[in-house]
PDB file of C-alpha atoms and ligand atoms in Angstrom:
ATOM      1  CA  MET A  24     -33.737  -1.011 -21.998  1.00  0.00           C
ATOM      2  CA  PRO A  25     -30.630  -2.574 -19.695  1.00  0.00           C
ATOM      3  CA  ARG A  26     -29.988  -1.924 -16.283  1.00  0.00           C
ATOM      4  CA  LEU A  27     -26.006  -1.893 -15.472  1.00  0.00           C
ATOM      5  CA  ALA A  28     -24.871  -1.785 -12.172  1.00  0.00           C
ATOM      6  CA  VAL A  29     -22.130  -1.823  -9.405  1.00  0.00           C
ATOM      7  CA  ILE A  30     -22.744  -4.224  -6.568  1.00  0.00           C
ATOM      8  CA  GLY A  31     -20.957  -3.101  -3.333  1.00  0.00           C
ATOM      9  CA  PHE A  32     -21.162  -3.214   0.941  1.00  0.00           C
ATOM     10  CA  PRO A  33     -20.163   0.050   0.908  1.00  0.00           C
ATOM     11  CA  VAL A  34     -21.231   1.130  -2.064  1.00  0.00           C
ATOM     12  CA  GLY A  35     -21.705   5.248  -1.816  1.00  0.00           C
ATOM     13  CA  HIS A  36     -18.103   6.594  -2.659  1.00  0.00           C
ATOM     14  CA  SER A  37     -18.031   4.764  -5.744  1.00  0.00           C
ATOM     15  CA  ARG A  38     -17.710   6.824  -8.874  1.00  0.00           C
ATOM     16  CA  SER A  39     -18.623   3.916 -11.740  1.00  0.00           C
ATOM     17  CA  PRO A  40     -22.018   5.353 -12.004  1.00  0.00           C
ATOM     18  CA  ALA A  41     -20.551   8.780 -13.000  1.00  0.00           C
ATOM     19  CA  MET A  42     -17.928   7.149 -14.937  1.00  0.00           C
ATOM     20  CA  HIS A  43     -20.568   5.159 -16.759  1.00  0.00           C
ATOM     21  CA  ASN A  44     -23.303   6.746 -17.061  1.00  0.00           C
ATOM     22  CA  ALA A  45     -21.369  10.237 -18.841  1.00  0.00           C
ATOM     23  CA  ALA A  46     -19.972   7.391 -20.994  1.00  0.00           C
ATOM     24  CA  LEU A  47     -23.384   5.916 -22.010  1.00  0.00           C
ATOM     25  CA  ALA A  48     -24.426  10.152 -22.797  1.00  0.00           C
ATOM     26  CA  ALA A  49     -20.875  10.285 -24.576  1.00  0.00           C
ATOM     27  CA  LEU A  50     -21.715   7.652 -27.288  1.00  0.00           C
ATOM     28  CA  GLY A  51     -25.810   8.565 -27.512  1.00  0.00           C
ATOM     29  CA  MET A  52     -26.621   5.316 -25.694  1.00  0.00           C
ATOM     30  CA  ASP A  53     -28.351   6.868 -22.243  1.00  0.00           C
ATOM     31  CA  GLY A  54     -32.074   6.680 -23.673  1.00  0.00           C
ATOM     32  CA  GLU A  55     -31.821   2.701 -23.746  1.00  0.00           C
ATOM     33  CA  TRP A  56     -29.099   1.948 -21.202  1.00  0.00           C
ATOM     34  CA  SER A  57     -28.248   2.988 -17.366  1.00  0.00           C
ATOM     35  CA  TYR A  58     -26.474   2.681 -14.602  1.00  0.00           C
ATOM     36  CA  GLU A  59     -26.906   2.822 -11.148  1.00  0.00           C
ATOM     37  CA  ALA A  60     -25.196   1.518  -7.543  1.00  0.00           C
ATOM     38  CA  VAL A  61     -26.703  -0.908  -6.074  1.00  0.00           C
ATOM     39  CA  GLU A  62     -25.451  -2.415  -2.699  1.00  0.00           C
ATOM     40  CA  VAL A  63     -25.881  -5.160  -0.254  1.00  0.00           C
ATOM     41  CA  ALA A  64     -23.895  -7.103   2.958  1.00  0.00           C
ATOM     42  CA  PRO A  65     -22.811 -10.407   1.988  1.00  0.00           C
ATOM     43  CA  GLU A  66     -25.066 -12.553   3.144  1.00  0.00           C
ATOM     44  CA  GLY A  67     -28.103 -10.904   0.625  1.00  0.00           C
ATOM     45  CA  PHE A  68     -25.381 -10.823  -2.828  1.00  0.00           C
ATOM     46  CA  GLU A  69     -26.167 -13.875  -4.270  1.00  0.00           C
ATOM     47  CA  ALA A  70     -29.702 -13.577  -4.140  1.00  0.00           C
ATOM     48  CA  LEU A  71     -29.484 -10.510  -5.505  1.00  0.00           C
ATOM     49  CA  VAL A  72     -27.364 -11.442  -8.232  1.00  0.00           C
ATOM     50  CA  ARG A  73     -29.492 -14.321  -9.374  1.00  0.00           C
ATOM     51  CA  GLY A  74     -32.750 -11.839  -9.591  1.00  0.00           C
ATOM     52  CA  MET A  75     -30.377  -8.909 -11.164  1.00  0.00           C
ATOM     53  CA  PRO A  76     -31.813 -10.784 -15.225  1.00  0.00           C
ATOM     54  CA  GLY A  77     -34.887 -10.491 -14.088  1.00  0.00           C
ATOM     55  CA  GLU A  78     -34.986  -7.120 -13.704  1.00  0.00           C
ATOM     56  CA  GLY A  79     -33.051  -6.057 -16.760  1.00  0.00           C
ATOM     57  CA  PHE A  80     -29.815  -5.805 -16.170  1.00  0.00           C
ATOM     58  CA  ALA A  81     -27.864  -7.371 -18.133  1.00  0.00           C
ATOM     59  CA  GLY A  82     -24.715  -7.002 -16.212  1.00  0.00           C
ATOM     60  CA  ALA A  83     -22.305  -5.673 -13.328  1.00  0.00           C
ATOM     61  CA  ASN A  84     -19.658  -4.459 -12.230  1.00  0.00           C
ATOM     62  CA  VAL A  85     -18.666  -5.934  -8.444  1.00  0.00           C
ATOM     63  CA  THR A  86     -15.956  -4.000  -6.017  1.00  0.00           C
ATOM     64  CA  VAL A  87     -15.811  -5.262  -2.675  1.00  0.00           C
ATOM     65  CA  PRO A  88     -15.620  -6.960  -0.298  1.00  0.00           C
ATOM     66  CA  HIS A  89     -18.040  -9.372  -2.999  1.00  0.00           C
ATOM     67  CA  LYS A  90     -14.839 -10.115  -5.626  1.00  0.00           C
ATOM     68  CA  LEU A  91     -14.879 -13.774  -4.809  1.00  0.00           C
ATOM     69  CA  ALA A  92     -18.298 -14.320  -3.670  1.00  0.00           C
ATOM     70  CA  ALA A  93     -19.136 -12.936  -7.733  1.00  0.00           C
ATOM     71  CA  LEU A  94     -16.777 -15.714  -9.537  1.00  0.00           C
ATOM     72  CA  ALA A  95     -17.662 -18.537  -6.562  1.00  0.00           C
ATOM     73  CA  LEU A  96     -21.583 -17.972  -8.471  1.00  0.00           C
ATOM     74  CA  ALA A  97     -21.124 -18.084 -11.807  1.00  0.00           C
ATOM     75  CA  ASP A  98     -21.754 -20.632 -14.385  1.00  0.00           C
ATOM     76  CA  SER A  99     -18.400 -18.959 -16.291  1.00  0.00           C
ATOM     77  CA  ALA A 100     -15.488 -17.512 -16.150  1.00  0.00           C
ATOM     78  CA  SER A 101     -12.957 -15.947 -17.725  1.00  0.00           C
ATOM     79  CA  ASP A 102      -9.734 -16.933 -17.199  1.00  0.00           C
ATOM     80  CA  MET A 103      -8.337 -14.244 -15.568  1.00  0.00           C
ATOM     81  CA  ALA A 104     -10.817 -13.829 -13.405  1.00  0.00           C
ATOM     82  CA  ARG A 105     -10.331 -18.374 -12.058  1.00  0.00           C
ATOM     83  CA  GLU A 106      -6.316 -18.042 -12.182  1.00  0.00           C
ATOM     84  CA  ILE A 107      -6.937 -14.428  -9.914  1.00  0.00           C
ATOM     85  CA  GLY A 108     -10.165 -16.182  -7.651  1.00  0.00           C
ATOM     86  CA  ALA A 109     -11.690 -12.724  -8.159  1.00  0.00           C
ATOM     87  CA  ALA A 110     -14.082 -11.181 -10.571  1.00  0.00           C
ATOM     88  CA  ASN A 111     -15.702  -7.266 -10.715  1.00  0.00           C
ATOM     89  CA  THR A 112     -17.221  -8.009 -13.827  1.00  0.00           C
ATOM     90  CA  LEU A 113     -21.205 -10.028 -13.575  1.00  0.00           C
ATOM     91  CA  SER A 114     -21.961 -10.161 -17.783  1.00  0.00           C
ATOM     92  CA  PHE A 115     -25.669 -12.350 -17.752  1.00  0.00           C
ATOM     93  CA  ARG A 116     -26.649 -13.680 -20.859  1.00  0.00           C
ATOM     94  CA  ASP A 117     -29.412 -16.243 -21.907  1.00  0.00           C
ATOM     95  CA  GLY A 118     -29.714 -17.146 -18.756  1.00  0.00           C
ATOM     96  CA  GLY A 119     -26.315 -17.557 -17.936  1.00  0.00           C
ATOM     97  CA  ILE A 120     -24.025 -16.026 -15.296  1.00  0.00           C
ATOM     98  CA  GLU A 121     -20.465 -15.201 -16.867  1.00  0.00           C
ATOM     99  CA  ALA A 122     -17.469 -13.908 -14.665  1.00  0.00           C
ATOM    100  CA  ARG A 123     -14.746 -11.659 -15.698  1.00  0.00           C
ATOM    101  CA  ASN A 124     -11.749 -10.046 -13.776  1.00  0.00           C
ATOM    102  CA  THR A 125     -10.927  -5.978 -15.350  1.00  0.00           C
ATOM    103  CA  ASP A 126      -8.870  -5.300 -13.123  1.00  0.00           C
ATOM    104  CA  ALA A 127      -5.694  -6.577 -13.153  1.00  0.00           C
ATOM    105  CA  PRO A 128      -5.432  -5.649 -17.357  1.00  0.00           C
ATOM    106  CA  GLY A 129      -7.305  -2.788 -16.407  1.00  0.00           C
ATOM    107  CA  LEU A 130      -3.788  -2.577 -13.784  1.00  0.00           C
ATOM    108  CA  LEU A 131      -1.787  -2.847 -17.318  1.00  0.00           C
ATOM    109  CA  ALA A 132      -3.568  -0.586 -19.615  1.00  0.00           C
ATOM    110  CA  SER A 133      -2.955   2.031 -17.024  1.00  0.00           C
ATOM    111  CA  LEU A 134       1.159   2.002 -17.967  1.00  0.00           C
ATOM    112  CA  PRO A 135       2.931   3.584 -19.909  1.00  0.00           C
ATOM    113  CA  GLY A 136       4.374   0.403 -21.588  1.00  0.00           C
ATOM    114  CA  SER A 137       4.574  -4.223 -21.227  1.00  0.00           C
ATOM    115  CA  PRO A 138       6.215  -4.414 -18.082  1.00  0.00           C
ATOM    116  CA  ARG A 139       7.675  -7.823 -19.813  1.00  0.00           C
ATOM    117  CA  GLY A 140      11.332  -8.244 -18.326  1.00  0.00           C
ATOM    118  CA  GLN A 141      11.165  -5.314 -16.023  1.00  0.00           C
ATOM    119  CA  ARG A 142      11.259  -5.137 -11.754  1.00  0.00           C
ATOM    120  CA  VAL A 143       9.096  -4.666 -10.345  1.00  0.00           C
ATOM    121  CA  LEU A 144       7.654  -4.012  -6.667  1.00  0.00           C
ATOM    122  CA  VAL A 145       4.325  -4.730  -5.482  1.00  0.00           C
ATOM    123  CA  MET A 146       3.575  -3.805  -2.211  1.00  0.00           C
ATOM    124  CA  GLY A 147       0.348  -4.817   0.194  1.00  0.00           C
ATOM    125  CA  ALA A 148      -1.032  -8.657  -0.355  1.00  0.00           C
ATOM    126  CA  GLY A 149      -4.893  -8.436   0.221  1.00  0.00           C
ATOM    127  CA  GLY A 150      -7.033  -9.601  -3.059  1.00  0.00           C
ATOM    128  CA  ALA A 151      -5.682  -6.082  -4.783  1.00  0.00           C
ATOM    129  CA  GLY A 152      -1.475  -7.065  -3.916  1.00  0.00           C
ATOM    130  CA  LEU A 153      -2.288 -10.823  -4.871  1.00  0.00           C
ATOM    131  CA  ALA A 154      -4.495  -9.992  -8.897  1.00  0.00           C
ATOM    132  CA  ALA A 155      -1.519  -6.804  -9.495  1.00  0.00           C
ATOM    133  CA  VAL A 156       1.205  -9.478  -8.408  1.00  0.00           C
ATOM    134  CA  TRP A 157      -0.550 -11.561 -11.132  1.00  0.00           C
ATOM    135  CA  ALA A 158      -1.550  -9.527 -13.332  1.00  0.00           C
ATOM    136  CA  LEU A 159       2.126  -7.945 -14.229  1.00  0.00           C
ATOM    137  CA  GLY A 160       3.807 -11.464 -13.519  1.00  0.00           C
ATOM    138  CA  ALA A 161       1.622 -13.456 -16.396  1.00  0.00           C
ATOM    139  CA  ALA A 162       3.223 -10.090 -18.448  1.00  0.00           C
ATOM    140  CA  GLY A 163       6.310 -11.349 -18.003  1.00  0.00           C
ATOM    141  CA  ALA A 164       7.469  -9.484 -14.403  1.00  0.00           C
ATOM    142  CA  GLU A 165       9.860 -10.375 -12.840  1.00  0.00           C
ATOM    143  CA  VAL A 166       8.049  -9.397  -9.172  1.00  0.00           C
ATOM    144  CA  GLU A 167       9.042  -8.450  -5.820  1.00  0.00           C
ATOM    145  CA  ILE A 168       6.121  -8.720  -3.241  1.00  0.00           C
ATOM    146  CA  TRP A 169       6.762  -6.818   0.097  1.00  0.00           C
ATOM    147  CA  ASN A 170       4.314  -6.765   2.770  1.00  0.00           C
ATOM    148  CA  ARG A 171       3.760  -5.429   6.520  1.00  0.00           C
ATOM    149  CA  THR A 172       3.191  -8.153   7.604  1.00  0.00           C
ATOM    150  CA  VAL A 173       5.599 -10.663   5.853  1.00  0.00           C
ATOM    151  CA  ALA A 174       3.906 -14.066   6.368  1.00  0.00           C
ATOM    152  CA  ARG A 175       0.821 -12.596   4.485  1.00  0.00           C
ATOM    153  CA  ALA A 176       3.533 -11.478   2.163  1.00  0.00           C
ATOM    154  CA  GLN A 177       4.632 -14.754   1.275  1.00  0.00           C
ATOM    155  CA  GLN A 178       1.637 -16.588   1.269  1.00  0.00           C
ATOM    156  CA  VAL A 179       0.767 -14.920  -1.876  1.00  0.00           C
ATOM    157  CA  SER A 180       3.994 -16.166  -3.447  1.00  0.00           C
ATOM    158  CA  VAL A 181       3.626 -19.265  -2.829  1.00  0.00           C
ATOM    159  CA  GLU A 182      -0.561 -18.621  -4.085  1.00  0.00           C
ATOM    160  CA  VAL A 183       0.512 -17.060  -6.830  1.00  0.00           C
ATOM    161  CA  ALA A 184       3.773 -19.738  -8.036  1.00  0.00           C
ATOM    162  CA  THR A 185       0.822 -22.585  -7.235  1.00  0.00           C
ATOM    163  CA  ARG A 186      -1.811 -21.628  -8.881  1.00  0.00           C
ATOM    164  CA  ALA A 187       0.953 -20.567 -12.255  1.00  0.00           C
ATOM    165  CA  GLN A 188       1.616 -24.173 -12.232  1.00  0.00           C
ATOM    166  CA  GLU A 189      -2.130 -24.681 -12.156  1.00  0.00           C
ATOM    167  CA  PHE A 190      -2.823 -23.272 -14.948  1.00  0.00           C
ATOM    168  CA  GLN A 191       0.345 -23.461 -16.511  1.00  0.00           C
ATOM    169  CA  VAL A 192       1.247 -19.807 -16.516  1.00  0.00           C
ATOM    170  CA  GLN A 193       4.984 -18.110 -16.493  1.00  0.00           C
ATOM    171  CA  ILE A 194       4.967 -16.366 -13.673  1.00  0.00           C
ATOM    172  CA  GLU A 195       7.856 -14.533 -10.905  1.00  0.00           C
ATOM    173  CA  VAL A 196       7.581 -13.800  -8.072  1.00  0.00           C
ATOM    174  CA  ARG A 197       9.204 -13.605  -4.733  1.00  0.00           C
ATOM    175  CA  ALA A 198       8.565 -12.209  -1.015  1.00  0.00           C
ATOM    176  CA  VAL A 199      11.025  -9.401   0.220  1.00  0.00           C
ATOM    177  CA  GLU A 200      11.717  -9.163   4.112  1.00  0.00           C
ATOM    178  CA  VAL A 201      12.958  -5.916   4.262  1.00  0.00           C
ATOM    179  CA  ALA A 202      11.225  -4.175   7.971  1.00  0.00           C
ATOM    180  CA  ALA A 203       9.640   0.031   6.932  1.00  0.00           C
ATOM    181  CA  ASP A 204      12.036   1.508   9.277  1.00  0.00           C
ATOM    182  CA  HIS A 205      14.960   1.407   7.255  1.00  0.00           C
ATOM    183  CA  GLN A 206      17.045   0.214   9.184  1.00  0.00           C
ATOM    184  CA  PRO A 207      20.946   0.349   7.758  1.00  0.00           C
ATOM    185  CA  GLY A 208      21.954  -3.644   5.962  1.00  0.00           C
ATOM    186  CA  ALA A 209      18.160  -4.668   6.049  1.00  0.00           C
ATOM    187  CA  GLU A 210      16.938  -1.309   2.878  1.00  0.00           C
ATOM    188  CA  LEU A 211      15.218  -1.778  -0.496  1.00  0.00           C
ATOM    189  CA  ARG A 212      16.831  -1.106  -3.646  1.00  0.00           C
ATOM    190  CA  GLN A 213      14.158   1.312  -4.488  1.00  0.00           C
ATOM    191  CA  ALA A 214      15.792   2.655  -7.601  1.00  0.00           C
ATOM    192  CA  GLU A 215      16.715  -1.183  -9.174  1.00  0.00           C
ATOM    193  CA  TYR A 216      13.160  -1.142  -9.333  1.00  0.00           C
ATOM    194  CA  ASP A 217      11.455   0.183 -13.199  1.00  0.00           C
ATOM    195  CA  LEU A 218       8.067  -0.400 -11.183  1.00  0.00           C
ATOM    196  CA  ILE A 219       6.503   0.030  -7.819  1.00  0.00           C
ATOM    197  CA  VAL A 220       3.407  -0.455  -7.249  1.00  0.00           C
ATOM    198  CA  ASN A 221       1.699   0.474  -3.761  1.00  0.00           C
ATOM    199  CA  THR A 222      -1.869  -2.383  -3.395  1.00  0.00           C
ATOM    200  CA  THR A 223      -1.688  -0.884   0.067  1.00  0.00           C
ATOM    201  CA  THR A 224      -4.137   0.855   1.872  1.00  0.00           C
ATOM    202  CA  VAL A 225      -1.604   3.396   3.638  1.00  0.00           C
ATOM    203  CA  GLY A 226      -2.327   6.891   2.681  1.00  0.00           C
ATOM    204  CA  LEU A 227      -6.260   6.403   2.757  1.00  0.00           C
ATOM    205  CA  HIS A 228      -5.724   8.105   5.968  1.00  0.00           C
ATOM    206  CA  GLY A 229      -3.941  10.535   5.499  1.00  0.00           C
ATOM    207  CA  GLU A 230      -0.178   8.122   6.673  1.00  0.00           C
ATOM    208  CA  ASP A 231       2.631   9.809   5.687  1.00  0.00           C
ATOM    209  CA  PRO A 232       3.384   6.709   3.203  1.00  0.00           C
ATOM    210  CA  PHE A 233       7.633   7.232   4.370  1.00  0.00           C
ATOM    211  CA  LEU A 234       6.899   6.168   7.702  1.00  0.00           C
ATOM    212  CA  ALA A 235       4.853   2.755   6.959  1.00  0.00           C
ATOM    213  CA  LEU A 236       6.123   1.536   3.438  1.00  0.00           C
ATOM    214  CA  PRO A 237       9.814   0.592   2.958  1.00  0.00           C
ATOM    215  CA  LEU A 238      10.245   4.118   0.550  1.00  0.00           C
ATOM    216  CA  GLU A 239      12.666   6.735   0.038  1.00  0.00           C
ATOM    217  CA  ARG A 240      10.563  10.333  -0.066  1.00  0.00           C
ATOM    218  CA  ASP A 241      14.064  10.850  -1.932  1.00  0.00           C
ATOM    219  CA  ARG A 242      15.058   7.727  -3.896  1.00  0.00           C
ATOM    220  CA  PHE A 243      13.088   7.425  -7.156  1.00  0.00           C
ATOM    221  CA  GLY A 244      14.193   8.537 -10.654  1.00  0.00           C
ATOM    222  CA  ARG A 245      13.339   9.741 -13.279  1.00  0.00           C
ATOM    223  CA  ASP A 246      13.099   6.052 -15.359  1.00  0.00           C
ATOM    224  CA  GLN A 247      10.623   4.065 -13.313  1.00  0.00           C
ATOM    225  CA  VAL A 248       7.019   3.701 -12.572  1.00  0.00           C
ATOM    226  CA  VAL A 249       4.615   4.020  -9.538  1.00  0.00           C
ATOM    227  CA  VAL A 250       1.726   3.709  -9.298  1.00  0.00           C
ATOM    228  CA  ASP A 251      -0.106   3.895  -5.668  1.00  0.00           C
ATOM    229  CA  MET A 252      -3.851   2.612  -6.394  1.00  0.00           C
ATOM    230  CA  VAL A 253      -4.882   4.577  -3.128  1.00  0.00           C
ATOM    231  CA  TYR A 254      -7.165   7.424  -3.829  1.00  0.00           C
ATOM    232  CA  GLY A 255      -8.438  10.517  -3.141  1.00  0.00           C
ATOM    233  CA  ALA A 256      -8.762  13.864  -4.144  1.00  0.00           C
ATOM    234  CA  GLY A 257      -5.404  14.859  -4.495  1.00  0.00           C
ATOM    235  CA  PRO A 258      -2.171  13.413  -5.580  1.00  0.00           C
ATOM    236  CA  SER A 259      -1.427  10.975  -3.020  1.00  0.00           C
ATOM    237  CA  GLN A 260       2.146  11.700  -0.692  1.00  0.00           C
ATOM    238  CA  LEU A 261       3.699   8.689  -3.009  1.00  0.00           C
ATOM    239  CA  LEU A 262       2.554   9.755  -6.409  1.00  0.00           C
ATOM    240  CA  ALA A 263       3.910  13.447  -4.926  1.00  0.00           C
ATOM    241  CA  ALA A 264       7.285  12.327  -3.979  1.00  0.00           C
ATOM    242  CA  ALA A 265       7.875  10.297  -7.251  1.00  0.00           C
ATOM    243  CA  ALA A 266       5.870  12.735  -9.749  1.00  0.00           C
ATOM    244  CA  ASP A 267       9.022  15.110  -7.560  1.00  0.00           C
ATOM    245  CA  ALA A 268      12.032  13.414  -8.937  1.00  0.00           C
ATOM    246  CA  GLY A 269      10.421  12.987 -12.691  1.00  0.00           C
ATOM    247  CA  ALA A 270       8.650   9.017 -11.902  1.00  0.00           C
ATOM    248  CA  THR A 271       5.896   8.962 -14.359  1.00  0.00           C
ATOM    249  CA  THR A 272       2.999   8.249 -11.860  1.00  0.00           C
ATOM    250  CA  VAL A 273      -0.901   6.296 -11.911  1.00  0.00           C
ATOM    251  CA  ASP A 274      -3.474   6.341  -9.459  1.00  0.00           C
ATOM    252  CA  GLY A 275      -6.471   4.551  -8.223  1.00  0.00           C
ATOM    253  CA  LEU A 276      -9.225   6.552 -10.253  1.00  0.00           C
ATOM    254  CA  GLU A 277      -6.734   5.726 -13.386  1.00  0.00           C
ATOM    255  CA  ILE A 278      -6.779   2.483 -12.997  1.00  0.00           C
ATOM    256  CA  LEU A 279     -10.795   2.709 -13.015  1.00  0.00           C
ATOM    257  CA  VAL A 280     -11.213   4.164 -15.696  1.00  0.00           C
ATOM    258  CA  GLN A 281      -9.254   1.283 -17.198  1.00  0.00           C
ATOM    259  CA  GLN A 282     -11.049  -1.683 -15.691  1.00  0.00           C
ATOM    260  CA  GLY A 283     -14.293   0.322 -16.339  1.00  0.00           C
ATOM    261  CA  ALA A 284     -13.747   0.893 -19.781  1.00  0.00           C
ATOM    262  CA  LEU A 285     -12.589  -3.016 -20.048  1.00  0.00           C
ATOM    263  CA  SER A 286     -16.137  -3.819 -18.937  1.00  0.00           C
ATOM    264  CA  PHE A 287     -18.422  -1.180 -20.555  1.00  0.00           C
ATOM    265  CA  GLU A 288     -17.002  -3.490 -23.731  1.00  0.00           C
ATOM    266  CA  ILE A 289     -18.144  -6.238 -22.706  1.00  0.00           C
ATOM    267  CA  TRP A 290     -21.337  -5.303 -21.329  1.00  0.00           C
ATOM    268  CA  THR A 291     -22.122  -3.040 -24.119  1.00  0.00           C
ATOM    269  CA  GLY A 292     -19.954  -4.438 -27.066  1.00  0.00           C
ATOM    270  CA  ARG A 293     -18.679  -0.532 -27.612  1.00  0.00           C
ATOM    271  CA  LYS A 294     -15.691   1.528 -26.632  1.00  0.00           C
ATOM    272  CA  PRO A 295     -16.042   4.088 -24.334  1.00  0.00           C
ATOM    273  CA  PRO A 296     -14.364   7.430 -24.888  1.00  0.00           C
ATOM    274  CA  LEU A 297     -11.730   7.351 -21.734  1.00  0.00           C
ATOM    275  CA  ASP A 298     -11.841  11.273 -22.547  1.00  0.00           C
ATOM    276  CA  VAL A 299     -15.383  10.778 -20.356  1.00  0.00           C
ATOM    277  CA  MET A 300     -14.924   8.510 -17.974  1.00  0.00           C
ATOM    278  CA  ARG A 301     -11.755   9.929 -16.524  1.00  0.00           C
ATOM    279  CA  ALA A 302     -13.518  13.729 -16.505  1.00  0.00           C
ATOM    280  CA  ALA A 303     -15.968  11.824 -14.755  1.00  0.00           C
ATOM    281  CA  ALA A 304     -14.622   9.704 -12.346  1.00  0.00           C
ATOM    282  CA  ARG A 305     -11.977  13.181 -11.131  1.00  0.00           C
ATOM    283  CA  GLY A 306     -15.823  14.702 -11.484  1.00  0.00           C
TER     284      GLY A 306
HETATM  285  P1  ATR B  20      -7.369  -5.455  -0.096  1.00  0.00           P
HETATM  286  O1  ATR B  20      -7.759  -6.554   0.123  1.00  0.00           O
HETATM  287  O2  ATR B  20      -7.872  -4.541  -0.751  1.00  0.00           O
HETATM  288  O3  ATR B  20      -5.839  -5.764  -0.480  1.00  0.00           O
HETATM  289  P2  ATR B  20      -6.837  -5.970   3.013  1.00  0.00           P
HETATM  290  O4  ATR B  20      -6.703  -7.197   2.611  1.00  0.00           O
HETATM  291  O5  ATR B  20      -8.128  -5.502   3.862  1.00  0.00           O
HETATM  292  O6  ATR B  20      -7.057  -5.128   1.120  1.00  0.00           O
HETATM  293  O7  ATR B  20      -4.391  -5.562   2.609  1.00  0.00           O
HETATM  294  C1  ATR B  20      -4.460  -4.007   3.159  1.00  0.00           C
HETATM  295  C2  ATR B  20      -3.454  -3.968   2.938  1.00  0.00           C
HETATM  296  O8  ATR B  20      -2.616  -2.997   2.965  1.00  0.00           O
HETATM  297  C3  ATR B  20      -2.631  -4.830   4.013  1.00  0.00           C
HETATM  298  O9  ATR B  20      -1.394  -5.839   3.109  1.00  0.00           O
HETATM  299  C4  ATR B  20      -1.622  -4.426   4.142  1.00  0.00           C
HETATM  300  O10 ATR B  20      -0.738  -5.319   5.237  1.00  0.00           O
HETATM  301  P3  ATR B  20      -0.482  -6.075   6.741  1.00  0.00           P
HETATM  302  O11 ATR B  20      -1.195  -7.330   5.793  1.00  0.00           O
HETATM  303  O12 ATR B  20       0.175  -6.176   7.463  1.00  0.00           O
HETATM  304  O13 ATR B  20      -1.781  -5.984   7.018  1.00  0.00           O
HETATM  305  C5  ATR B  20      -1.685  -2.924   4.677  1.00  0.00           C
HETATM  306  N1  ATR B  20      -1.382  -2.455   4.877  1.00  0.00           N
HETATM  307  C6  ATR B  20      -2.898  -0.996   5.376  1.00  0.00           C
HETATM  308  N2  ATR B  20      -2.736  -0.884   6.909  1.00  0.00           N
HETATM  309  C7  ATR B  20      -1.472  -0.743   6.625  1.00  0.00           C
HETATM  310  C8  ATR B  20       0.067   0.210   7.483  1.00  0.00           C
HETATM  311  N3  ATR B  20      -0.450   1.116   8.066  1.00  0.00           N
HETATM  312  N4  ATR B  20       1.436  -0.146   7.594  1.00  0.00           N
HETATM  313  C9  ATR B  20       2.035  -0.810   6.508  1.00  0.00           C
HETATM  314  N5  ATR B  20       0.979  -2.652   5.094  1.00  0.00           N
HETATM  315  C10 ATR B  20      -0.265  -1.834   6.101  1.00  0.00           C
END
């Protein structure tokens, strides 16, 4: 009876158990496999994970705030996890712990096409911002990173450039310094980006994204792709405005589904049905 889990703090809101259990059921594997949510504070994370193989776990997803710790405790890690410096997927095999990152390929899989050669704006310089910059940059996009606190955007761009050299990956990234208050002369050329990705938490609590981010509601174009990692009950204000302009939109739940599907395949060796996972995630 292999067990799977998502480990977070908090984890009660996670859609992963519903999504993975629906996929297991759709493939007729639910008599054998199961997926649960496990909540643990940072100080208990390592001991919990080290005990999991002995309790029948085959693997786990790891979410906030444990993604760095997950990489640190692993016996081996994929290139992508090492390059990004974070892991969201652990596998317990032959007495060892393997770490991988499916967030980055999950983001790429949620896009309508390859970002190679595209001009990309990533907003936000937290862990999600760094992972998005890396994923898109390593896939051949020209990435600009914007953050409310400019110094953090600069830090991420320097960190990504340094790691790119260390791991011999070609990545083009630079920080953009534009105030969110749309001062004349300090505007961002919103229409010039092929892809715009919001990794900030703006919108999570109903804030107006057009006050907090350097974007204007009426400046999206139909050839653009707009990604908002924030997700709630309905489309975010950012995605609603982009959709009004005819742009292609991708929300955080789609990225969750894509990363989840990749993790599922790593653990079980089976490709899960995406439509079943999508329906369960949107629940
Ligand atoms: P994560 O690791 O999940 O990406 P984080 O490190 O908490 O999360 O980062 C949250 C991001 O949202 C940051 O880029 C933060 O900007 P600052 O670095 O300036 O704090 C951004 N953010 C949060 N609230 C914001 C707001 N009201 N306006 C603009 N950016 C905001």
